[in-house]
Short mmCIF file of C-alpha atoms and ligand atoms in Angstrom, two decimals:
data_model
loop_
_atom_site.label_atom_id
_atom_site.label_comp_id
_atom_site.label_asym_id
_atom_site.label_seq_id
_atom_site.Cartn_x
_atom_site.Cartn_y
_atom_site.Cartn_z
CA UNK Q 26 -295.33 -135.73 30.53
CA UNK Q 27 -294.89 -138.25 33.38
CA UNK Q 28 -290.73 -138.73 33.36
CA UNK Q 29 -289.74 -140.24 36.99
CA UNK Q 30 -291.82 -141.22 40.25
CA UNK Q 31 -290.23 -141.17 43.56
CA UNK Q 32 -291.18 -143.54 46.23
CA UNK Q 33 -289.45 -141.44 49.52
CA UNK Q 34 -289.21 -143.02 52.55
CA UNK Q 35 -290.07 -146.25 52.00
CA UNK Q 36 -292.61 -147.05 55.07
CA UNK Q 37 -292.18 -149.99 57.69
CA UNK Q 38 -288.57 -151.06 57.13
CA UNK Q 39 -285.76 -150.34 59.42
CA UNK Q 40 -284.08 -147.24 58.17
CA UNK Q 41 -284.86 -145.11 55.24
CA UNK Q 42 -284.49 -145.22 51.72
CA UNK Q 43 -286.11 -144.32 48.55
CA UNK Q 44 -287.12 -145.92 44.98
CA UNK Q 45 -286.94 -143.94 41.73
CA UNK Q 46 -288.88 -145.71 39.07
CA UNK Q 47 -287.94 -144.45 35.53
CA UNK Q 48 -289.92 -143.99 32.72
CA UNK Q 49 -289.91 -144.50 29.30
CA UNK Q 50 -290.73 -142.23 26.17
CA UNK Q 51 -294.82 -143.88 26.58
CA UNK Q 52 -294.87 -143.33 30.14
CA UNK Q 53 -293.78 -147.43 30.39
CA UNK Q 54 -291.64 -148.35 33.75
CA UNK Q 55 -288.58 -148.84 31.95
CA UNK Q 56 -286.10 -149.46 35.63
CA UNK Q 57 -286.29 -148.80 39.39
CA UNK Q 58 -283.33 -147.94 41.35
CA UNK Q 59 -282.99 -148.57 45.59
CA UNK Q 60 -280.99 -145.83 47.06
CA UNK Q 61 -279.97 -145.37 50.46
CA UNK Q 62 -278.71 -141.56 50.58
CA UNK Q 63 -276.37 -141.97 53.74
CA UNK Q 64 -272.80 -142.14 54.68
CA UNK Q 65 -271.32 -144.78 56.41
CA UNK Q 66 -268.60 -143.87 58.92
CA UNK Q 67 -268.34 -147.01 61.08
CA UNK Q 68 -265.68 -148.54 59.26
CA UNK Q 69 -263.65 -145.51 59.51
CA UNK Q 70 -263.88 -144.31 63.15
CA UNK Q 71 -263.45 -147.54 64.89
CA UNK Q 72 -259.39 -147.07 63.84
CA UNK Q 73 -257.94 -146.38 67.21
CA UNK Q 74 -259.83 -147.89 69.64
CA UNK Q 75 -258.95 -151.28 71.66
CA UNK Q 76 -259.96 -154.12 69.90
CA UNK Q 77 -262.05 -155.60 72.89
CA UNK Q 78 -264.29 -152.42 72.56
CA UNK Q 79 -265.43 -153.13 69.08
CA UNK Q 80 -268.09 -155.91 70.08
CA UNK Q 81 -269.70 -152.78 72.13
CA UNK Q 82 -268.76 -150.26 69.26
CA UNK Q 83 -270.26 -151.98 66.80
CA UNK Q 84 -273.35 -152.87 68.42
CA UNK Q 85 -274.30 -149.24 68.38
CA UNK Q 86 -274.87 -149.37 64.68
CA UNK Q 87 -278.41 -150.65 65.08
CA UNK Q 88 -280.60 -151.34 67.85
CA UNK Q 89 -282.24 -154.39 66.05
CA UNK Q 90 -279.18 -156.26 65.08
CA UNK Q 91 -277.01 -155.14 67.87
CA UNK Q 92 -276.82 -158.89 69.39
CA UNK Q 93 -275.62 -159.93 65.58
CA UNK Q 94 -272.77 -157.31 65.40
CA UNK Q 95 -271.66 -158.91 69.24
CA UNK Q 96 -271.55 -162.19 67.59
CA UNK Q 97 -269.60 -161.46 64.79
CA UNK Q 98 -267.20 -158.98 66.40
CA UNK Q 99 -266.96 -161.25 69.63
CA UNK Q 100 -265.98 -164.20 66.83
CA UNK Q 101 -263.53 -161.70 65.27
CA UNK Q 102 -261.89 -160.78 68.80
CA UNK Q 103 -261.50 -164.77 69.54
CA UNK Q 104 -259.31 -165.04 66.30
CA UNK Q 105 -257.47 -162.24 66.97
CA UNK Q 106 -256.70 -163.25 71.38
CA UNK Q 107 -256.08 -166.94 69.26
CA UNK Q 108 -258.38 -168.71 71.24
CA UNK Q 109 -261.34 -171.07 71.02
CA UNK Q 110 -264.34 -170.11 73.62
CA UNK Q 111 -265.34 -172.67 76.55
CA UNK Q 112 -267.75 -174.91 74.85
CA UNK Q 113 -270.98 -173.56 76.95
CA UNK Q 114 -269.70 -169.82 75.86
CA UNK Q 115 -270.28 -171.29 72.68
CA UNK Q 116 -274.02 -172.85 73.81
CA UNK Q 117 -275.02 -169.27 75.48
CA UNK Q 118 -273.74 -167.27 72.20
CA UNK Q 119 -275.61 -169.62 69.56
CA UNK Q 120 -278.94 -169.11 72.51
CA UNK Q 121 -278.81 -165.29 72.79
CA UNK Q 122 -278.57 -165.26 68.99
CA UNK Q 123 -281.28 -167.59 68.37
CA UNK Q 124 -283.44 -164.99 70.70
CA UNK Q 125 -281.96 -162.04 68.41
CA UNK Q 126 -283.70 -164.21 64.96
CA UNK Q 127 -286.60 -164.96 66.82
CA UNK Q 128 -287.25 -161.00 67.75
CA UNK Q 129 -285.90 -159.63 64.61
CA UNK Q 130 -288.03 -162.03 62.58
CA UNK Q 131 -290.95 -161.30 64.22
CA UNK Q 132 -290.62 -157.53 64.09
CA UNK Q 133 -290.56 -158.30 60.35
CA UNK Q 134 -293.30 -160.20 60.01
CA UNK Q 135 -295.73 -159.02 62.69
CA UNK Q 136 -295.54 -155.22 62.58
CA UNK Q 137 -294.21 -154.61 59.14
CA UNK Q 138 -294.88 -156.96 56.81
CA UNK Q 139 -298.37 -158.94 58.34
CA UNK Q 140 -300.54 -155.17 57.84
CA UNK Q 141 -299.86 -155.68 53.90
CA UNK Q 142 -300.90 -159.64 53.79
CA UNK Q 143 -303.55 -159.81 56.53
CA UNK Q 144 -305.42 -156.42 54.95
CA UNK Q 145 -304.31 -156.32 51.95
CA UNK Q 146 -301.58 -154.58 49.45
CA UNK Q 147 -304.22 -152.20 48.22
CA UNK Q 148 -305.73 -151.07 51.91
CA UNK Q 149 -305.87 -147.03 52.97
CA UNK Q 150 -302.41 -146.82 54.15
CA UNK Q 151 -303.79 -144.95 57.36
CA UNK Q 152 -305.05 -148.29 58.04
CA UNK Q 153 -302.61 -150.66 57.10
CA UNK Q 154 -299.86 -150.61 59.67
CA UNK Q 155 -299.45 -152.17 63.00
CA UNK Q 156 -302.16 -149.92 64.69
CA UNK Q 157 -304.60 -151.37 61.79
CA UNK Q 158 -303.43 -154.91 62.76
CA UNK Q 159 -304.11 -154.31 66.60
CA UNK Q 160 -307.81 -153.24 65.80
CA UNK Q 161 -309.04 -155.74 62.88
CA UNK Q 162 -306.76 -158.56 64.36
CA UNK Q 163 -305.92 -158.09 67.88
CA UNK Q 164 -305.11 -161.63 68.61
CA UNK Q 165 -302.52 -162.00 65.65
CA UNK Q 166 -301.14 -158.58 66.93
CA UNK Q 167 -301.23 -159.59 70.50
CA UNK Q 168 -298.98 -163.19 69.45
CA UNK Q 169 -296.35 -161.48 67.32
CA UNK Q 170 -295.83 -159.17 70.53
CA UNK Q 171 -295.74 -162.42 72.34
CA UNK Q 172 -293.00 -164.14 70.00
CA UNK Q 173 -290.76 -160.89 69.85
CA UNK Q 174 -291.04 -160.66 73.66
CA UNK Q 175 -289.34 -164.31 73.88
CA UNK Q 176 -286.91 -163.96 71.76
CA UNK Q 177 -285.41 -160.21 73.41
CA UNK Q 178 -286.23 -162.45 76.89
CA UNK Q 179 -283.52 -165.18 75.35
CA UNK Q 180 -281.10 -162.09 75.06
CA UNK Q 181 -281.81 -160.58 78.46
CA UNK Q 182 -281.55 -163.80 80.53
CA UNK Q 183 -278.08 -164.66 78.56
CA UNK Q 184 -276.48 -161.43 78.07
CA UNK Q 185 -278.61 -159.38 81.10
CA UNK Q 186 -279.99 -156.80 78.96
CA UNK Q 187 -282.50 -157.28 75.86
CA UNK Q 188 -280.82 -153.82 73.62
CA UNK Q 189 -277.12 -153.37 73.35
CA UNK Q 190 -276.41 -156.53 75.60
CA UNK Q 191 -272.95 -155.77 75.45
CA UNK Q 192 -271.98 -156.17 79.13
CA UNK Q 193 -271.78 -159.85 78.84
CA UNK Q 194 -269.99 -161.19 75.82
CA UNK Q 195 -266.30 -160.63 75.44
CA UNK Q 196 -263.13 -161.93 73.68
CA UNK Q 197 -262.78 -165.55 73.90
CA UNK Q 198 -266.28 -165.96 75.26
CA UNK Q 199 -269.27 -164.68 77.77
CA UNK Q 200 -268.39 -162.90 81.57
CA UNK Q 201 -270.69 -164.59 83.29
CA UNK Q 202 -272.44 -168.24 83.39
CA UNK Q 203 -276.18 -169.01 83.13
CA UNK Q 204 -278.03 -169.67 85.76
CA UNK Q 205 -280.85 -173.16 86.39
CA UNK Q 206 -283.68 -170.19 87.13
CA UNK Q 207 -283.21 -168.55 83.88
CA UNK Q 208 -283.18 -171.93 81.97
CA UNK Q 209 -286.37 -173.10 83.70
CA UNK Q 210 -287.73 -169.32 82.76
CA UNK Q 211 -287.02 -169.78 79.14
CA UNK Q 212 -288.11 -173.51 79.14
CA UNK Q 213 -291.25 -172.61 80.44
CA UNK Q 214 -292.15 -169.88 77.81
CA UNK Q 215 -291.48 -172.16 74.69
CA UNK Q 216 -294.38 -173.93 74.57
CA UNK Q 217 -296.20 -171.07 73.72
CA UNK Q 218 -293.63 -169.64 71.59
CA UNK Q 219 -293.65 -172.75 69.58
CA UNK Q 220 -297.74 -172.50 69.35
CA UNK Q 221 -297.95 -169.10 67.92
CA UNK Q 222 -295.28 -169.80 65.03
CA UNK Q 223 -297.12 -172.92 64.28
CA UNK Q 224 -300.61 -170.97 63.98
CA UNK Q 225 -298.58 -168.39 62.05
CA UNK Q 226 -297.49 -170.44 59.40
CA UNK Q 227 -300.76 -171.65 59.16
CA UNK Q 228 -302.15 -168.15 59.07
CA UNK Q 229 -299.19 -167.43 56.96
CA UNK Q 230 -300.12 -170.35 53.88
CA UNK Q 231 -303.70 -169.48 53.95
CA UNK Q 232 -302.99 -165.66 52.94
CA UNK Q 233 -300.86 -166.75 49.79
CA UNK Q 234 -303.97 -167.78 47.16
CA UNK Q 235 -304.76 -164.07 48.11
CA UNK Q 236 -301.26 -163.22 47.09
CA UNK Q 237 -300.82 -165.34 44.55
CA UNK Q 238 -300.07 -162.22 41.84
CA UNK Q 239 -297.45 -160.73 44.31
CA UNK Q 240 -296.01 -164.28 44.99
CA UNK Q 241 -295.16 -164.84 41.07
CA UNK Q 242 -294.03 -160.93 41.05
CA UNK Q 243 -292.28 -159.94 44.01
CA UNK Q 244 -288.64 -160.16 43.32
CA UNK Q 245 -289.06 -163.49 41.24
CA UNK Q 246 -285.91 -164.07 39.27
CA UNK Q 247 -283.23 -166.13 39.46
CA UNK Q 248 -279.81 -165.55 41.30
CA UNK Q 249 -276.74 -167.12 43.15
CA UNK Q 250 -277.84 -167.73 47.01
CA UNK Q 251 -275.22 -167.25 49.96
CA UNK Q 252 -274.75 -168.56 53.21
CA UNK Q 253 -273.27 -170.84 55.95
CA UNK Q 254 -274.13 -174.08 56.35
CA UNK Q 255 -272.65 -176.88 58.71
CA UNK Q 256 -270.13 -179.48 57.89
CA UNK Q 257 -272.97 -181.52 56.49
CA UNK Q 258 -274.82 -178.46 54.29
CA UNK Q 259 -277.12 -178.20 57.20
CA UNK Q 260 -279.12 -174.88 58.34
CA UNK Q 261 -276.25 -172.81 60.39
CA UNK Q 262 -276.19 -169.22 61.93
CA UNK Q 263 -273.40 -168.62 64.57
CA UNK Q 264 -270.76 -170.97 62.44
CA UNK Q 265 -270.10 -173.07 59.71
CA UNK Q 266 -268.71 -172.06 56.17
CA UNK Q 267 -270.26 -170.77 53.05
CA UNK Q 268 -271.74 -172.21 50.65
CA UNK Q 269 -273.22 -170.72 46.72
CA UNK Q 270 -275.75 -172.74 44.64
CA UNK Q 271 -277.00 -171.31 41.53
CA UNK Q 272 -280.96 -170.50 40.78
CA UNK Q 273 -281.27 -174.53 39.40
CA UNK Q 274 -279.78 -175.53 42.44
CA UNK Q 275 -276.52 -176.56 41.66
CA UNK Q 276 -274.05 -175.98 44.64
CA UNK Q 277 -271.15 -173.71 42.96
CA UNK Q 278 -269.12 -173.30 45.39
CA UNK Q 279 -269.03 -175.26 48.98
CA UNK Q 280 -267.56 -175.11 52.36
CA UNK Q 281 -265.79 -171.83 51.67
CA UNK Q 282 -263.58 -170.41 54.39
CA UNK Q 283 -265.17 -167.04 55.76
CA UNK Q 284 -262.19 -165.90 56.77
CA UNK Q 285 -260.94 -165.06 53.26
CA UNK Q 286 -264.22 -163.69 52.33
CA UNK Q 287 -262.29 -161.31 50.24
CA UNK Q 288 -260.71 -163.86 48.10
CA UNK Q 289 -264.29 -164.46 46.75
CA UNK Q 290 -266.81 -161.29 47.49
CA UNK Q 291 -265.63 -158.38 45.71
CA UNK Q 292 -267.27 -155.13 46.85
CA UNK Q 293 -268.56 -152.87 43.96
CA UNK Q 294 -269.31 -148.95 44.14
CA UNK Q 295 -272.16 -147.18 42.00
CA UNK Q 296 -272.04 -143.38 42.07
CA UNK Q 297 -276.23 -143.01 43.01
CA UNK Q 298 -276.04 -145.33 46.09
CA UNK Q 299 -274.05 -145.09 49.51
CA UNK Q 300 -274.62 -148.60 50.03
CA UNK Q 301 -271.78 -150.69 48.26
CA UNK Q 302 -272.71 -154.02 46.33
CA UNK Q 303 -270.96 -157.60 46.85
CA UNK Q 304 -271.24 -159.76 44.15
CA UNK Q 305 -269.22 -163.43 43.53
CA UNK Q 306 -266.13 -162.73 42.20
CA UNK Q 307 -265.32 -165.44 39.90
CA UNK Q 308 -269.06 -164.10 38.21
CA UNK Q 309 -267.92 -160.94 38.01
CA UNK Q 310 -269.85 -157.87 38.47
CA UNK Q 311 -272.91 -157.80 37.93
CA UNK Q 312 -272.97 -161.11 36.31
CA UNK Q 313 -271.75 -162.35 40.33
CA UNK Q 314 -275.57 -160.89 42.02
CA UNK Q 315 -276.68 -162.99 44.71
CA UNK Q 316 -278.66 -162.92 47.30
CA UNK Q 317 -278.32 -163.76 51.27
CA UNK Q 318 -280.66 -164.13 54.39
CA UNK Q 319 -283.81 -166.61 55.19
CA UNK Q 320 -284.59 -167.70 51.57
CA UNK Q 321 -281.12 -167.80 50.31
CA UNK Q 322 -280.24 -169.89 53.45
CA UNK Q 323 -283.25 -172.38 53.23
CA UNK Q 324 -281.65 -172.17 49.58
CA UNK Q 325 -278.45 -173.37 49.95
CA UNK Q 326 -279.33 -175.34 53.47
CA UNK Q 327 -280.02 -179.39 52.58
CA UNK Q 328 -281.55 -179.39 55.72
CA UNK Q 329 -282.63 -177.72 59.13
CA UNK Q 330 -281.69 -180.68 61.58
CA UNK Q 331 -284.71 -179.93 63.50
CA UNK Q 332 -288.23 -181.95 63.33
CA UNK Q 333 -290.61 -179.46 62.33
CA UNK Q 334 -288.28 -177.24 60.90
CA UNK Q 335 -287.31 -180.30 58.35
CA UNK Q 336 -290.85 -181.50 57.81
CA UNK Q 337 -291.79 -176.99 56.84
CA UNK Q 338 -288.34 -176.85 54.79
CA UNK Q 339 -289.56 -179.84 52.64
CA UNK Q 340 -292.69 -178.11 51.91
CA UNK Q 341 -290.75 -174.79 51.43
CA UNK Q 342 -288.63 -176.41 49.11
CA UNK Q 343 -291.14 -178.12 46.64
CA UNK Q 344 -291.85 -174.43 45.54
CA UNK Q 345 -288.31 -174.05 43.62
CA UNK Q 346 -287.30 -176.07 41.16
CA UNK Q 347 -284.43 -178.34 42.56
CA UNK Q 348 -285.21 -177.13 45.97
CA UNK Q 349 -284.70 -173.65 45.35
CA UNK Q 350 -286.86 -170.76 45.66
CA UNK Q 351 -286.62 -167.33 43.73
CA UNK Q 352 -289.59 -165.44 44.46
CA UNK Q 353 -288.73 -162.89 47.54
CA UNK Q 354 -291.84 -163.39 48.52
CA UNK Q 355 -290.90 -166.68 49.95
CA UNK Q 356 -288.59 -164.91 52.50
CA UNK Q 357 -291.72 -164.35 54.28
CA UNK Q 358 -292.12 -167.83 54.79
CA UNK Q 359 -288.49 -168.63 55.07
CA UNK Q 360 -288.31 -166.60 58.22
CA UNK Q 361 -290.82 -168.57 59.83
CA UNK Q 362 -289.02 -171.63 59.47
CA UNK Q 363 -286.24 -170.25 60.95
CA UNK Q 364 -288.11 -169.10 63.84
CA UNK Q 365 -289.49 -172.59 64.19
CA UNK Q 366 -285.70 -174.29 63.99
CA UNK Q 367 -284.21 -171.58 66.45
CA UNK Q 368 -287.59 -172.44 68.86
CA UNK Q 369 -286.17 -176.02 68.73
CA UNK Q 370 -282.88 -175.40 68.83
CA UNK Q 371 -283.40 -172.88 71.87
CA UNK Q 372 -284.89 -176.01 73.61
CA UNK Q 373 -281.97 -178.28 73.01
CA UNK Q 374 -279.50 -175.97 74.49
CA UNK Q 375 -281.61 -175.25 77.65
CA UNK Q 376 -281.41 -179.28 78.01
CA UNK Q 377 -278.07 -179.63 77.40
CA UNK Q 378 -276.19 -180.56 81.15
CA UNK Q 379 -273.21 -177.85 80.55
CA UNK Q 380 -275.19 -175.17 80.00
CA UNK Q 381 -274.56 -174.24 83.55
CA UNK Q 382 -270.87 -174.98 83.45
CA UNK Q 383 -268.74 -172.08 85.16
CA UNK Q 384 -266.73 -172.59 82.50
CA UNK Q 385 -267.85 -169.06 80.03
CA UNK Q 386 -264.44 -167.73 79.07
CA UNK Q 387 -261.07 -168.56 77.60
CA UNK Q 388 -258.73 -165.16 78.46
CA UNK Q 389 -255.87 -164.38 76.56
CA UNK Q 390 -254.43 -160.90 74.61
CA UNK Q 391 -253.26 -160.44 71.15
CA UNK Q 392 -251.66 -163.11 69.66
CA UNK Q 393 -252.67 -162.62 66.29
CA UNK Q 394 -252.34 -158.96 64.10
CA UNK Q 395 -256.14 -159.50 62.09
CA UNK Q 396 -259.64 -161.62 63.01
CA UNK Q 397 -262.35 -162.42 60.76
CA UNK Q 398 -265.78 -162.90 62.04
CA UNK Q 399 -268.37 -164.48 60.42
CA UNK Q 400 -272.73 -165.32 61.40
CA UNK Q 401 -275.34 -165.78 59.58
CA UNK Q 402 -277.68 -162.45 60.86
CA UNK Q 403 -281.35 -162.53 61.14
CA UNK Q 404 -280.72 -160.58 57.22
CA UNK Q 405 -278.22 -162.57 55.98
CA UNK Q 406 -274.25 -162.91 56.26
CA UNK Q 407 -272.49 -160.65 58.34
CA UNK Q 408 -268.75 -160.29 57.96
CA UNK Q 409 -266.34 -158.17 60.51
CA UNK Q 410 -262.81 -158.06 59.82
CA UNK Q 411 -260.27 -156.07 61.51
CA UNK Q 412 -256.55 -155.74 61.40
CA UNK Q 413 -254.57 -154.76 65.35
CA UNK Q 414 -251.39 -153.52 66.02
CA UNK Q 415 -249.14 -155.30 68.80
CA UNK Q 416 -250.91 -153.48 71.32
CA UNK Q 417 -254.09 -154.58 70.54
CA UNK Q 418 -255.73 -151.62 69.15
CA UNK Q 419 -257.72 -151.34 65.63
CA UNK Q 420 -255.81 -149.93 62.27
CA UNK Q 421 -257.99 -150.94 59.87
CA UNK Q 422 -261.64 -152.55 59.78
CA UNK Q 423 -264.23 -153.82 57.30
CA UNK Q 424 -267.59 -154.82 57.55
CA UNK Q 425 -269.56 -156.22 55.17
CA UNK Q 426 -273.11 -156.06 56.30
CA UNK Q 427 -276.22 -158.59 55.75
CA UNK Q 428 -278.47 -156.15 53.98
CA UNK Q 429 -275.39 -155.00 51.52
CA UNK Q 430 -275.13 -158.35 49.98
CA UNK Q 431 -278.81 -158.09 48.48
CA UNK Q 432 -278.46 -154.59 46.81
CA UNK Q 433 -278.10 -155.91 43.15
CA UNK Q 434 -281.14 -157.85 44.17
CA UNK Q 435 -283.36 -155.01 45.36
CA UNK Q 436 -282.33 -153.26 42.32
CA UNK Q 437 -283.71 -156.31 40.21
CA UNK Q 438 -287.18 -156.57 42.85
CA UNK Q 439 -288.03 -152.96 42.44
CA UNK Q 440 -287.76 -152.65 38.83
CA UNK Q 441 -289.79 -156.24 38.35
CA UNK Q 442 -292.64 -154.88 41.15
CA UNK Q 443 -292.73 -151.62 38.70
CA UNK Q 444 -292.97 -153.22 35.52
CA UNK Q 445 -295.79 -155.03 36.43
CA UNK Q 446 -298.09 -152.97 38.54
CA UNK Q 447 -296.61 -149.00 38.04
CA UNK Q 448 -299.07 -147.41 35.68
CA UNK Q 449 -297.66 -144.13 35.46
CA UNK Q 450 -301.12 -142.57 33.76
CA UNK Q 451 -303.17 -144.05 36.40
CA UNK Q 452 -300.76 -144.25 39.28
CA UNK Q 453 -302.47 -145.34 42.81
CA UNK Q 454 -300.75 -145.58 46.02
CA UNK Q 455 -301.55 -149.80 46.54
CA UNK Q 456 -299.14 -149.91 42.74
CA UNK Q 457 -296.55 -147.99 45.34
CA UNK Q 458 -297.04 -149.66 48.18
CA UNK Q 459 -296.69 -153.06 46.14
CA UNK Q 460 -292.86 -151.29 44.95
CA UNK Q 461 -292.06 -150.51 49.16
CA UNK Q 462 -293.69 -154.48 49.98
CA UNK Q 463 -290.97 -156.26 47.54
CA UNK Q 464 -288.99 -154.53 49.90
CA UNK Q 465 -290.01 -154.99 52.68
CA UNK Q 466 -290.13 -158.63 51.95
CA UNK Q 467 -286.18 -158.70 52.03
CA UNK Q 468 -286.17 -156.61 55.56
CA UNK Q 469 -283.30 -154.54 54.88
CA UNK Q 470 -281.71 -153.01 57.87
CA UNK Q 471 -280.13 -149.55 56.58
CA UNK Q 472 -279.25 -148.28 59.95
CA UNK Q 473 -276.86 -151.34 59.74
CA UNK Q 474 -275.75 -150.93 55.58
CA UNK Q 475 -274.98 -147.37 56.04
CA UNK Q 476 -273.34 -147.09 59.64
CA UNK Q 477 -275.52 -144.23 59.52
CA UNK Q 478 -274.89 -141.15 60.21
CA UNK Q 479 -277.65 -138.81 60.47
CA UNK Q 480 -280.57 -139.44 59.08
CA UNK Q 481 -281.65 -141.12 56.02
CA UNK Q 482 -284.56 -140.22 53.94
CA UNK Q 483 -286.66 -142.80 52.12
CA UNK Q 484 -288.55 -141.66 49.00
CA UNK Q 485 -290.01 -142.77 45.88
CA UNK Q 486 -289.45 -141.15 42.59
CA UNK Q 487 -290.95 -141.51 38.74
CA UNK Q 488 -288.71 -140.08 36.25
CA UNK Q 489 -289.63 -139.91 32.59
CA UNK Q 490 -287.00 -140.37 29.25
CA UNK Q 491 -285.41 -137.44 29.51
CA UNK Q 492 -284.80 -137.37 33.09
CA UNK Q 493 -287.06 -134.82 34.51
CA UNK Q 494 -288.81 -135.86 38.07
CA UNK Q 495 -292.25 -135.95 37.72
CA UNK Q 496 -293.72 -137.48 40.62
CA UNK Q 497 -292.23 -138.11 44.11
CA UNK Q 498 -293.28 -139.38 47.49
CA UNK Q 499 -292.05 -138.72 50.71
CA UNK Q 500 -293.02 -140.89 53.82
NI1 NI B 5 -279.54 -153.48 61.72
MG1 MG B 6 -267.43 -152.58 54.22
#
């Protein structure tokens, strides 16, 4: 009899993983489990080092978020030199981490998550990948190359380098100002930038009566939502504090300092995962489950502060009750907004007089013994924290990572995806592939969660009531 299925890797996310589905007695799903297998060691060996290394150090943990771990750490650094960066240091860190959404995004949706909605959840998986993309829909292919190429082009004319762009930001703010060609560069590529995500959202609302099944399925439950927003509950990513509104939309807790994270995110350990799980603390565990990213920010955001961004997050927003939206489907769409708001917020720095001020950097040394830095990542809110001794170099460290904060959410996703479409007795790979696409719609980065070290294997397994694996795949 039919006892457990295993899902292993889970295809076209970044990192690996697995699902185990477990079944009941009558072969029924009866709960699905996310594990990520690896061992984190970040955290541990960065004790040691000088302090101004760890925007560098840290951006080695993943080559698609490295620009987010710069932010964060650089905003860490600042608290702990005690100083407040030059006000364009400010304009070129907010720009080269509106590029890092705008790429990261687009990865998502182009080449990992467009092959499942443009031909379909139940195509031959040879097929339905990026390579399937490029041949039934070249031009769709051709524009998400497009958008990712402007946003890594935002990083490389900031920060001289479009992967581990470490050379240019540093403690207290950037090495090196921007230059009028650059700007004139960028200013000339947005229009175009700006026209694809348009068509894409298009593109993007015409696919969902398709998907209507998945929409209502995928991860649709309710939870707390987490992230920064600005002094006035706007849409925020390099600042800002946090706020928490509930799944009716009620805010429950607002403008929340991010530097005492701890005071309110508790970190909890299960013995099957590597990957640790934040939850609200006044909630409790696992009462406290919320989730972060583009759909919990256009959750707890009021607004983008943007024109078309606005006019896409009031559509976005009459699919929730009260404004807020459960299904993960939705973060799909939610990371096209944000595209769309960092497009026009790209082009109101580039305007902006002092972006070529000399002006990039504020210098000082340790004048403080811990720094907490705090962004909103392209996958949610990222969190670096670390504690210096008078000489400036790192005793203790914690990072609490966008993709973490959503683990008591993909445990709820996977075992909702199962329910409904995992027919053990009949099982077909598009009922899988529907378990890896709830996934997928979250774009976890597990290279980041993990700190990896090695590598980590992503697979899916079906295990029946007494325990015994009966099915597995490996990708
Ligand atoms: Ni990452
Ligand atoms: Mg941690």
């Amino acid at each position: 009899m039919t006892k457990e299925i295993v899902i292993n890797p889970i295809t076209r996310i970044e990192g690996h993983a697995k699902v185990t589905i477990f079944l009941k007695e009558d072969e029924a799903v009866k709960e699905a489990r996310f594990q990520v297998t690896d061992f984190r060691g970040f955290e541990k060996f960065c004790e040691g080092r000088p302090f101004y290394e760890m925007p560098s150090i840290t951006a080695r943990s993943c080559g698609i978020c490295s620009v987010s771990h710069l932010i964060a750490s650089a905003k860490a650094c600042d608290v702990i030199v005690g100083v407040t960066p030059p006000a364009t240091a400010v304009m070129l860190r907010r720009l080269m981490h509106m590029g890092q959404i705008i790429q990261s995004h687009a990865l998502n949706f182009f080449h990992l998550a467009f092959p499942d909605l443009l031909l379909g959840m139940d195509a031959d998986p040879a097929e339905r990948n990026i390579f399937g993309l490029i041949e039934k829909h070249p031009d769709v292919a051709m524009q998400g190359i497009k958008l990712r190429k402007f946003g890594q082009e935002l990083i490389e004319k900031v920060a001289g380098r479009r992967i581990h762009s470490s050379d240019w930001i540093i403690p207290g703010g950037g090495k090196w100002p921007f230059t009028k060609q650059n700007a004139d560069y960028l200013l000339s590529k947005l229009p175009e930038a700006l026209d694809i995500t348009l068509k894409t959202i298009k593109l993007f609302k015409n696919c969902l009566q398709e998907l209507e099944d998945e929409v209502q399925n995928f991860g649709n439950f309710p939870t707390y939502y987490l992230g920064l927003v600005t002094a006035k509950g706007g849409l925020e990513h390099y600042d800002g504090k946090i706020r928490i509104v509930d799944a009716e939309g009620k805010i429950v807790a607002d403008q929340l300092d991010p530097a005492v994270y701890y005071e309110y995110i508790g970190e909890a350990v299960e013995p099957w995962s590597y990957m640790k799980f934040p939850y609200y603390k006044p909630l409790g565990y696992p009462d406290g489950a919320y989730r972060v990213g583009p759909l919990a920010r256009l959750n707890v955001a009021s607004h983008c502060g943007t024109p078309l961004a606005d006019e896409e997050l009031k559509e976005f927003k009459q699919l929730g009750k009260n404004g807020v939206v459960q299904s993960t489907f939705h973060y799909h769409y939610a990371r096209l907004i944000e595209i769309l708001f960092c497009l026009e917020g790209v082009k109101e720095i580039l305007e902006e007089p002092d972006i070529l001020s000399e002006r990039v950097s504020s210098k000082a040394f340790v004048n403080n013994d811990q720094g907490v830095g705090v962004a909103e990542a392209p996958r949610g809110t990222l969190i670096h924290h670390y504690a210096v001794d008078p000489q400036g170099m790192i005793v203790w460290t914690n990072m609490i990572i966008a993709t973490e904060h959503n683990n008591l959410a993909y445990n709820k996703a996977v075992t909702q995806v199962a329910k409904k479409y995992v027919k053990a007795k009949q099982l077909k790979e598009g009922m899988l592939n529907r378990v890896e696409a709830v996934i997928r719609a979250f774009d976890p980065c597990l290279s980041c969660a993990t700190h990896a070290v090695g590598q980590m294997p992503l697979e899916v397994q079906l295990i029946d009531a007494e325990g015994k694996l009966v099915d597995r795949i490996f990708r």
